[in-house]
Amino acid sequence: MKCQERFQEIYKREPEAMAFCPYRVCPVGAHCDANLGKITGLAIDKGIHLAYSPKLNGVVELCSLQFEKRAQFHVRDVPRHKQGDWADYLRGATLKLAERYPLTHGLSGVIEGTLPIGGLSSSAAVTLVFLKALCQVNGIQPEPLEFILTSMAAENDYVGVSSGKLDQSCEVYSKKDHLLYLDTKTDEYELIPTHPGMKPYRIAIFFSGIERTLTGSKYNMRVDEARSAAYAMMAYAGIDYGKFSEANLRAVPREVYEKYKERLPENWRKRAEHWYTEFDRVELAAEAWRRGDLETYGRLSFESGQSSIVNWETGSPELKTLYDIMCHTDGIYGGRFSGAGFKGCCMALIDPAYEQSICEQVTKEYLQAFPQLEGKYNVHICESANGLI
Ligand code: GLA
């Protein structure tokens, strides 16, 4: 791996260990987690590798093959506020882990991401792979849920993105050839095996050619709009409510939504409409996967994509174009923007027999629409994979 070679060049010795965290896709269940809904998802066989060795003096010193700036800080002297670069995820994770465990050792390492950034949750993957290494050098063995919550807390409280636990959960719990079905409110989850009668599939990733970060997008605003809908409906219905930041649509029964939805401002109603309909789609999708019905699962993923465009109102022109092309391309069961949908990529579940024609058709039509993205747009065909643990 390139990260091992780079480590060798910098430190003139082999790294003592390697860690890997996969990326994730969420074909059905988008934009549900911050309001405590249910999700389905899979880890893929691409992700972030970390070649590292412990540092006994407590210093963390990491460089990335993707980003210029090197991260350097001491595990017991992490800046309290974010610095505005990729290493904020590492700083935040260190602070959050240090709230629960005494940290003595740092590490030196090189990070390598295997795909372009955007839509596959490389931010959760970089945080998790680093946490795993930091735990290993400090002799700590957290439970899977602790990895998820620590990584999420770093993103929420330090980086400042109001994300839920979808990304981390898919990247931690997933199992090859299984679908993760998770309730983000109760943390109950199930790994639904791929039915022996299910048609074969692969996961295609179509990168729009535009990379993004969630900080600076309307991601947080959308979450707040959905929370606002929840807060307003709780007030209309006389349901007890606490802090605004803790309000969520899961606390508002469907009947309350049906009764009061017309009173909500149009934008808030649309966000809630996505959330409630996606809740239903997730349940149907899990059942479809259970009985090996890939057509239905795929159709629900297309519907999820459509609702994200119409109701959640995400999607750059590039992603919407990719989505439209996917919808009329033979051999695609279903798909949608992967992740938040501001930039990044679309994912699709495809019939492997059509792999070549799908790649050719999507590429041709997309580059006709966005010729300036030639050389930046790219396609990757992936398989499901095991999570971090
Ligand atoms: C991003 C966030 C997740 C989730 C998705 C949308 O990936 O980090 O928490 O909200 O967007 O489903």
Coordinates of C-alpha atoms in Angstrom, one line a residue, residues 225 264-272 311 313:
E225 CA -35.8 22.6 9.7
L264 CA -46.4 23.9 9.2
P265 CA -44.4 26.3 7.0
E266 CA -44.1 24.7 3.6
N267 CA -40.3 24.0 3.9
W268 CA -40.7 22.3 7.3
R269 CA -43.6 20.2 6.1
K270 CA -41.5 19.0 3.2
R271 CA -38.6 18.0 5.5
A272 CA -41.1 16.1 7.8
N311 CA -38.8 17.1 0.0
E313 CA -34.4 19.6 -1.3

